[in-house]
C-alpha cells in the first residue's frame, strides 16, 4: 500500500452544475448578456438575476 492520495473523482459536467434558468418577460427595456432588449421580449435568467430584475422594475414579480 502506498501513501499517495487516491485520484479525485472527476468534476461533474458543467450542465449538471449550472443554475436553473427561468424565462421572464420584460416590462421595460433592458440589456442582458450585452444585448439590448425591449419591453415584451423574453430572456432566460437565474433565480438571483430574476430577483434583481423584479427589484429594478424590469420584470413583474412572479405569481
PDB file of N, CA and C in Angstrom:
ATOM      1  N   UNK A   1       0.853  -1.174   0.000  1.00  0.00           N
ATOM      2  CA  UNK A   1       0.000   0.000   0.000  1.00  0.00           C
ATOM      3  C   UNK A   1       0.894   1.231   0.000  1.00  0.00           C
ATOM      4  N   UNK A   2       0.484   2.268  -0.742  1.00  0.00           N
ATOM      5  CA  UNK A   2       1.287   3.484  -0.824  1.00  0.00           C
ATOM      6  C   UNK A   2       0.625   4.605  -0.032  1.00  0.00           C
ATOM      7  N   UNK A   3       1.400   5.655   0.225  1.00  0.00           N
ATOM      8  CA  UNK A   3       0.873   6.807   0.945  1.00  0.00           C
ATOM      9  C   UNK A   3       0.341   7.871  -0.007  1.00  0.00           C
ATOM     10  N   UNK A   4       0.343   7.575  -1.299  1.00  0.00           N
ATOM     11  CA  UNK A   4      -0.156   8.541  -2.274  1.00  0.00           C
ATOM     12  C   UNK A   4      -1.677   8.646  -2.153  1.00  0.00           C
ATOM     13  N   UNK A   5      -2.191   9.875  -2.236  1.00  0.00           N
ATOM     14  CA  UNK A   5      -3.651  10.015  -2.194  1.00  0.00           C
ATOM     15  C   UNK A   5      -4.267   9.434  -3.455  1.00  0.00           C
ATOM     16  N   UNK A   6      -5.449   8.891  -3.320  1.00  0.00           N
ATOM     17  CA  UNK A   6      -6.117   8.325  -4.487  1.00  0.00           C
ATOM     18  C   UNK A   6      -6.593   9.458  -5.392  1.00  0.00           C
ATOM     19  N   UNK A   7      -6.800   9.130  -6.631  1.00  0.00           N
ATOM     20  CA  UNK A   7      -7.244  10.135  -7.603  1.00  0.00           C
ATOM     21  C   UNK A   7      -8.632  10.627  -7.221  1.00  0.00           C
ATOM     22  N   UNK A   8      -8.823  11.917  -7.333  1.00  0.00           N
ATOM     23  CA  UNK A   8     -10.118  12.502  -7.014  1.00  0.00           C
ATOM     24  C   UNK A   8     -11.124  12.156  -8.099  1.00  0.00           C
ATOM     25  N   UNK A   9     -12.379  12.108  -7.736  1.00  0.00           N
ATOM     26  CA  UNK A   9     -13.426  11.840  -8.709  1.00  0.00           C
ATOM     27  C   UNK A   9     -13.481  12.992  -9.702  1.00  0.00           C
ATOM     28  N   UNK A  10     -13.799  12.702 -10.941  1.00  0.00           N
ATOM     29  CA  UNK A  10     -13.867  13.774 -11.935  1.00  0.00           C
ATOM     30  C   UNK A  10     -14.975  14.768 -11.575  1.00  0.00           C
ATOM     31  N   UNK A  11     -14.735  16.014 -11.922  1.00  0.00           N
ATOM     32  CA  UNK A  11     -15.721  17.066 -11.648  1.00  0.00           C
ATOM     33  C   UNK A  11     -16.955  16.830 -12.506  1.00  0.00           C
ATOM     34  N   UNK A  12     -18.129  17.157 -11.977  1.00  0.00           N
ATOM     35  CA  UNK A  12     -19.339  16.981 -12.783  1.00  0.00           C
ATOM     36  C   UNK A  12     -19.316  17.890 -14.003  1.00  0.00           C
ATOM     37  N   UNK A  13     -20.010  17.476 -15.026  1.00  0.00           N
ATOM     38  CA  UNK A  13     -20.083  18.274 -16.254  1.00  0.00           C
ATOM     39  C   UNK A  13     -20.740  19.616 -15.949  1.00  0.00           C
ATOM     40  N   UNK A  14     -20.403  20.619 -16.715  1.00  0.00           N
ATOM     41  CA  UNK A  14     -20.912  21.977 -16.481  1.00  0.00           C
ATOM     42  C   UNK A  14     -22.433  22.021 -16.487  1.00  0.00           C
ATOM     43  N   UNK A  15     -23.071  21.252 -17.348  1.00  0.00           N
ATOM     44  CA  UNK A  15     -24.521  21.265 -17.414  1.00  0.00           C
ATOM     45  C   UNK A  15     -25.149  20.818 -16.106  1.00  0.00           C
ATOM     46  N   UNK A  16     -24.517  19.878 -15.426  1.00  0.00           N
ATOM     47  CA  UNK A  16     -25.065  19.355 -14.183  1.00  0.00           C
ATOM     48  C   UNK A  16     -25.003  20.372 -13.057  1.00  0.00           C
ATOM     49  N   UNK A  17     -24.036  21.278 -13.096  1.00  0.00           N
ATOM     50  CA  UNK A  17     -23.878  22.235 -12.009  1.00  0.00           C
ATOM     51  C   UNK A  17     -24.403  23.622 -12.356  1.00  0.00           C
ATOM     52  N   UNK A  18     -24.882  23.800 -13.562  1.00  0.00           N
ATOM     53  CA  UNK A  18     -25.385  25.115 -13.971  1.00  0.00           C
ATOM     54  C   UNK A  18     -26.668  25.437 -13.204  1.00  0.00           C
ATOM     55  N   UNK A  19     -26.809  26.699 -12.844  1.00  0.00           N
ATOM     56  CA  UNK A  19     -28.011  27.136 -12.128  1.00  0.00           C
ATOM     57  C   UNK A  19     -29.217  27.019 -13.050  1.00  0.00           C
ATOM     58  N   UNK A  20     -30.363  26.650 -12.491  1.00  0.00           N
ATOM     59  CA  UNK A  20     -31.570  26.575 -13.331  1.00  0.00           C
ATOM     60  C   UNK A  20     -31.913  27.944 -13.897  1.00  0.00           C
ATOM     61  N   UNK A  21     -32.467  27.961 -15.083  1.00  0.00           N
ATOM     62  CA  UNK A  21     -32.831  29.214 -15.759  1.00  0.00           C
ATOM     63  C   UNK A  21     -34.348  29.334 -15.834  1.00  0.00           C
ATOM     64  N   UNK A  22     -34.806  30.572 -15.778  1.00  0.00           N
ATOM     65  CA  UNK A  22     -36.227  30.871 -15.835  1.00  0.00           C
ATOM     66  C   UNK A  22     -36.467  31.847 -16.967  1.00  0.00           C
ATOM     67  N   UNK A  23     -37.510  31.618 -17.743  1.00  0.00           N
ATOM     68  CA  UNK A  23     -37.847  32.543 -18.814  1.00  0.00           C
ATOM     69  C   UNK A  23     -38.730  33.638 -18.232  1.00  0.00           C
ATOM     70  N   UNK A  24     -38.324  34.886 -18.436  1.00  0.00           N
ATOM     71  CA  UNK A  24     -39.071  36.026 -17.915  1.00  0.00           C
ATOM     72  C   UNK A  24     -39.383  36.992 -19.052  1.00  0.00           C
ATOM     73  N   UNK A  25     -40.493  37.699 -18.894  1.00  0.00           N
ATOM     74  CA  UNK A  25     -40.909  38.683 -19.899  1.00  0.00           C
ATOM     75  C   UNK A  25     -40.614  40.081 -19.365  1.00  0.00           C
ATOM     76  N   UNK A  26     -39.911  40.863 -20.154  1.00  0.00           N
ATOM     77  CA  UNK A  26     -39.529  42.217 -19.750  1.00  0.00           C
ATOM     78  C   UNK A  26     -40.711  43.169 -19.839  1.00  0.00           C
ATOM     79  N   UNK A  27     -40.800  44.077 -18.849  1.00  0.00           N
ATOM     80  CA  UNK A  27     -41.819  45.133 -18.891  1.00  0.00           C
ATOM     81  C   UNK A  27     -41.169  46.488 -19.115  1.00  0.00           C
ATOM     82  N   UNK A  28     -39.842  46.481 -19.263  1.00  0.00           N
ATOM     83  CA  UNK A  28     -39.079  47.700 -19.524  1.00  0.00           C
ATOM     84  C   UNK A  28     -37.850  47.310 -20.349  1.00  0.00           C
ATOM     85  N   UNK A  29     -37.264  48.259 -21.077  1.00  0.00           N
ATOM     86  CA  UNK A  29     -36.043  47.960 -21.834  1.00  0.00           C
ATOM     87  C   UNK A  29     -34.940  47.480 -20.882  1.00  0.00           C
ATOM     88  N   UNK A  30     -34.069  46.603 -21.394  1.00  0.00           N
ATOM     89  CA  UNK A  30     -33.012  46.039 -20.552  1.00  0.00           C
ATOM     90  C   UNK A  30     -31.893  45.504 -21.442  1.00  0.00           C
ATOM     91  N   UNK A  31     -30.670  45.592 -20.948  1.00  0.00           N
ATOM     92  CA  UNK A  31     -29.530  44.979 -21.624  1.00  0.00           C
ATOM     93  C   UNK A  31     -29.156  43.725 -20.849  1.00  0.00           C
ATOM     94  N   UNK A  32     -29.118  42.594 -21.540  1.00  0.00           N
ATOM     95  CA  UNK A  32     -28.798  41.313 -20.918  1.00  0.00           C
ATOM     96  C   UNK A  32     -27.783  40.606 -21.809  1.00  0.00           C
ATOM     97  N   UNK A  33     -26.693  40.144 -21.197  1.00  0.00           N
ATOM     98  CA  UNK A  33     -25.634  39.457 -21.942  1.00  0.00           C
ATOM     99  C   UNK A  33     -25.171  40.311 -23.124  1.00  0.00           C
ATOM    100  N   UNK A  34     -25.013  41.599 -22.858  1.00  0.00           N
ATOM    101  CA  UNK A  34     -24.521  42.580 -23.841  1.00  0.00           C
ATOM    102  C   UNK A  34     -25.433  42.751 -25.058  1.00  0.00           C
ATOM    103  N   UNK A  35     -26.707  42.406 -24.899  1.00  0.00           N
ATOM    104  CA  UNK A  35     -27.666  42.576 -25.985  1.00  0.00           C
ATOM    105  C   UNK A  35     -28.832  43.397 -25.452  1.00  0.00           C
ATOM    106  N   UNK A  36     -29.287  44.361 -26.259  1.00  0.00           N
ATOM    107  CA  UNK A  36     -30.400  45.216 -25.862  1.00  0.00           C
ATOM    108  C   UNK A  36     -31.729  44.531 -26.173  1.00  0.00           C
ATOM    109  N   UNK A  37     -32.655  44.617 -25.211  1.00  0.00           N
ATOM    110  CA  UNK A  37     -33.989  44.066 -25.352  1.00  0.00           C
ATOM    111  C   UNK A  37     -35.005  45.164 -25.076  1.00  0.00           C
ATOM    112  N   UNK A  38     -36.217  45.006 -25.614  1.00  0.00           N
ATOM    113  CA  UNK A  38     -37.297  45.968 -25.389  1.00  0.00           C
ATOM    114  C   UNK A  38     -38.377  45.301 -24.561  1.00  0.00           C
ATOM    115  N   UNK A  39     -39.269  46.123 -24.000  1.00  0.00           N
ATOM    116  CA  UNK A  39     -40.394  45.593 -23.238  1.00  0.00           C
ATOM    117  C   UNK A  39     -41.166  44.611 -24.112  1.00  0.00           C
ATOM    118  N   UNK A  40     -41.544  43.486 -23.514  1.00  0.00           N
ATOM    119  CA  UNK A  40     -42.259  42.442 -24.253  1.00  0.00           C
ATOM    120  C   UNK A  40     -41.363  41.289 -24.657  1.00  0.00           C
ATOM    121  N   UNK A  41     -40.052  41.519 -24.743  1.00  0.00           N
ATOM    122  CA  UNK A  41     -39.117  40.435 -25.060  1.00  0.00           C
ATOM    123  C   UNK A  41     -39.007  39.479 -23.873  1.00  0.00           C
ATOM    124  N   UNK A  42     -38.604  38.246 -24.147  1.00  0.00           N
ATOM    125  CA  UNK A  42     -38.354  37.283 -23.077  1.00  0.00           C
ATOM    126  C   UNK A  42     -36.876  36.919 -23.074  1.00  0.00           C
ATOM    127  N   UNK A  43     -36.349  36.702 -21.869  1.00  0.00           N
ATOM    128  CA  UNK A  43     -34.957  36.281 -21.702  1.00  0.00           C
ATOM    129  C   UNK A  43     -34.923  35.180 -20.651  1.00  0.00           C
ATOM    130  N   UNK A  44     -33.837  34.409 -20.628  1.00  0.00           N
ATOM    131  CA  UNK A  44     -33.658  33.372 -19.617  1.00  0.00           C
ATOM    132  C   UNK A  44     -32.633  33.853 -18.600  1.00  0.00           C
ATOM    133  N   UNK A  45     -33.007  33.740 -17.317  1.00  0.00           N
ATOM    134  CA  UNK A  45     -32.158  34.244 -16.241  1.00  0.00           C
ATOM    135  C   UNK A  45     -32.137  33.246 -15.079  1.00  0.00           C
ATOM    136  N   UNK A  46     -31.153  33.414 -14.193  1.00  0.00           N
ATOM    137  CA  UNK A  46     -31.094  32.613 -12.976  1.00  0.00           C
ATOM    138  C   UNK A  46     -32.064  33.200 -11.954  1.00  0.00           C
ATOM    139  N   UNK A  47     -32.283  32.477 -10.866  1.00  0.00           N
ATOM    140  CA  UNK A  47     -33.174  32.966  -9.810  1.00  0.00           C
ATOM    141  C   UNK A  47     -32.662  34.279  -9.232  1.00  0.00           C
ATOM    142  N   UNK A  48     -31.368  34.384  -9.044  1.00  0.00           N
ATOM    143  CA  UNK A  48     -30.784  35.617  -8.498  1.00  0.00           C
ATOM    144  C   UNK A  48     -30.988  36.786  -9.463  1.00  0.00           C
ATOM    145  N   UNK A  49     -30.763  36.552 -10.755  1.00  0.00           N
ATOM    146  CA  UNK A  49     -30.975  37.607 -11.749  1.00  0.00           C
ATOM    147  C   UNK A  49     -32.446  37.999 -11.804  1.00  0.00           C
ATOM    148  N   UNK A  50     -33.335  37.004 -11.700  1.00  0.00           N
ATOM    149  CA  UNK A  50     -34.771  37.273 -11.724  1.00  0.00           C
ATOM    150  C   UNK A  50     -35.155  38.197 -10.569  1.00  0.00           C
ATOM    151  N   UNK A  51     -34.652  37.927  -9.383  1.00  0.00           N
ATOM    152  CA  UNK A  51     -34.960  38.757  -8.224  1.00  0.00           C
ATOM    153  C   UNK A  51     -34.445  40.190  -8.437  1.00  0.00           C
ATOM    154  N   UNK A  52     -33.233  40.314  -8.972  1.00  0.00           N
ATOM    155  CA  UNK A  52     -32.668  41.637  -9.258  1.00  0.00           C
ATOM    156  C   UNK A  52     -33.560  42.397 -10.235  1.00  0.00           C
ATOM    157  N   UNK A  53     -34.015  41.722 -11.289  1.00  0.00           N
ATOM    158  CA  UNK A  53     -34.845  42.383 -12.293  1.00  0.00           C
ATOM    159  C   UNK A  53     -36.194  42.800 -11.717  1.00  0.00           C
ATOM    160  N   UNK A  54     -36.756  42.016 -10.810  1.00  0.00           N
ATOM    161  CA  UNK A  54     -38.003  42.401 -10.142  1.00  0.00           C
ATOM    162  C   UNK A  54     -37.771  43.674  -9.336  1.00  0.00           C
ATOM    163  N   UNK A  55     -36.697  43.675  -8.536  1.00  0.00           N
ATOM    164  CA  UNK A  55     -36.393  44.836  -7.691  1.00  0.00           C
ATOM    165  C   UNK A  55     -36.093  46.085  -8.522  1.00  0.00           C
ATOM    166  N   UNK A  56     -35.549  45.902  -9.714  1.00  0.00           N
ATOM    167  CA  UNK A  56     -35.220  47.026 -10.591  1.00  0.00           C
ATOM    168  C   UNK A  56     -36.419  47.485 -11.413  1.00  0.00           C
ATOM    169  N   UNK A  57     -37.540  46.749 -11.345  1.00  0.00           N
ATOM    170  CA  UNK A  57     -38.725  47.118 -12.089  1.00  0.00           C
ATOM    171  C   UNK A  57     -38.658  46.778 -13.566  1.00  0.00           C
ATOM    172  N   UNK A  58     -37.810  45.823 -13.918  1.00  0.00           N
ATOM    173  CA  UNK A  58     -37.635  45.445 -15.315  1.00  0.00           C
ATOM    174  C   UNK A  58     -38.578  44.290 -15.693  1.00  0.00           C
ATOM    175  N   UNK A  59     -38.945  43.466 -14.715  1.00  0.00           N
ATOM    176  CA  UNK A  59     -39.926  42.393 -14.938  1.00  0.00           C
ATOM    177  C   UNK A  59     -40.938  42.454 -13.790  1.00  0.00           C
ATOM    178  N   UNK A  60     -42.110  41.896 -14.049  1.00  0.00           N
ATOM    179  CA  UNK A  60     -43.127  41.822 -12.998  1.00  0.00           C
ATOM    180  C   UNK A  60     -42.778  40.676 -12.061  1.00  0.00           C
ATOM    181  N   UNK A  61     -43.200  40.794 -10.812  1.00  0.00           N
ATOM    182  CA  UNK A  61     -42.945  39.735  -9.838  1.00  0.00           C
ATOM    183  C   UNK A  61     -43.730  38.490 -10.226  1.00  0.00           C
ATOM    184  N   UNK A  62     -43.087  37.328 -10.089  1.00  0.00           N
ATOM    185  CA  UNK A  62     -43.734  36.054 -10.420  1.00  0.00           C
ATOM    186  C   UNK A  62     -44.895  35.806  -9.474  1.00  0.00           C
ATOM    187  N   UNK A  63     -45.960  35.221 -10.016  1.00  0.00           N
ATOM    188  CA  UNK A  63     -47.154  34.947  -9.190  1.00  0.00           C
ATOM    189  C   UNK A  63     -47.104  33.560  -8.637  1.00  0.00           C
TER     190      UNK A  63
END
